[in-house]
XYZ file of C-alpha atoms in Angstrom:
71
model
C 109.362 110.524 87.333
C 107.759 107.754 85.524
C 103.977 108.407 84.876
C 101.554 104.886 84.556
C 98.364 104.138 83.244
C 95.951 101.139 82.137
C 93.901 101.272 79.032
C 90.228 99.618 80.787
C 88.874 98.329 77.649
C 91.928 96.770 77.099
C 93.865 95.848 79.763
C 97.259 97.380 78.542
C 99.465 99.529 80.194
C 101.563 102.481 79.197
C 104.379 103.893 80.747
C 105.564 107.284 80.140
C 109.800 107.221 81.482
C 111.804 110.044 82.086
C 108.988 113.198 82.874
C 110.168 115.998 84.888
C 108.449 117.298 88.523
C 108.509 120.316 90.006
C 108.717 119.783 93.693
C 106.548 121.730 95.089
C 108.273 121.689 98.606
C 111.982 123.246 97.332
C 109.702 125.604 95.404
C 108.182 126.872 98.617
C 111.638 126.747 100.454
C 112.461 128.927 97.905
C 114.533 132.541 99.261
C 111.799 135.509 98.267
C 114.783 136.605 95.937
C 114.654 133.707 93.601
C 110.757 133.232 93.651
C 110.512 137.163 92.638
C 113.093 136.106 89.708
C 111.059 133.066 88.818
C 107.820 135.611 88.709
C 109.713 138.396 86.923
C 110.920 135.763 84.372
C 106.885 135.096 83.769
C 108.052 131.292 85.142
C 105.352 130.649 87.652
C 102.355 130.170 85.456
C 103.586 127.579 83.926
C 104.964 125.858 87.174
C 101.383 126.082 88.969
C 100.055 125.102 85.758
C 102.335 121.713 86.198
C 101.569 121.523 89.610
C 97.938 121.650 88.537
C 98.640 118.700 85.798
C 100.686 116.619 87.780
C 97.883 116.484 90.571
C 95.257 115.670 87.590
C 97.430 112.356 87.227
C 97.652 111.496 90.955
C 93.556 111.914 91.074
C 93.429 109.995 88.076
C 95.421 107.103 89.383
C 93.403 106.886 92.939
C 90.208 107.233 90.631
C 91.351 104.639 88.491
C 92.765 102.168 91.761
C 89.908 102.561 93.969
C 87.752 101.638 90.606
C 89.665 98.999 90.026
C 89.458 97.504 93.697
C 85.524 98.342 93.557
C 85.419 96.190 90.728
């Protein structure tokens, strides 16, 4: 996954290459068996935690877009 952003003062951009996704689809498609192993493991916290961060950067991007196209 490669993760963008613009600086607005400046104008500059910064790309962050290479970040790893959860996808939250296969995790749902899961079999009860491995989701209970993922929960016994004390795994999902921190996957719903990345969910929760990765859509603070989608928001962040429309915010930022739909600023941007405002003017």
């Amino acid at each position: 996954m490669t993760i963008q952003g613009r600086d607005p003062d400046t104008g500059d951009t910064h790309t962050l290459h290479g970040a790893q996704g959860v996808d939250e689809r296969a995790l749902a498609e899961l079999p009860d068996a491995d989701l209970l192993r993922l929960r016994r493991e004390g795994w999902l916290a921190a996957i719903y935690a990345h969910l929760v961060s990765l859509q603070a950067i989608a928001d962040f991007n429309l915010t930022y877009s739909n600023n941007q196209a405002a003017g």
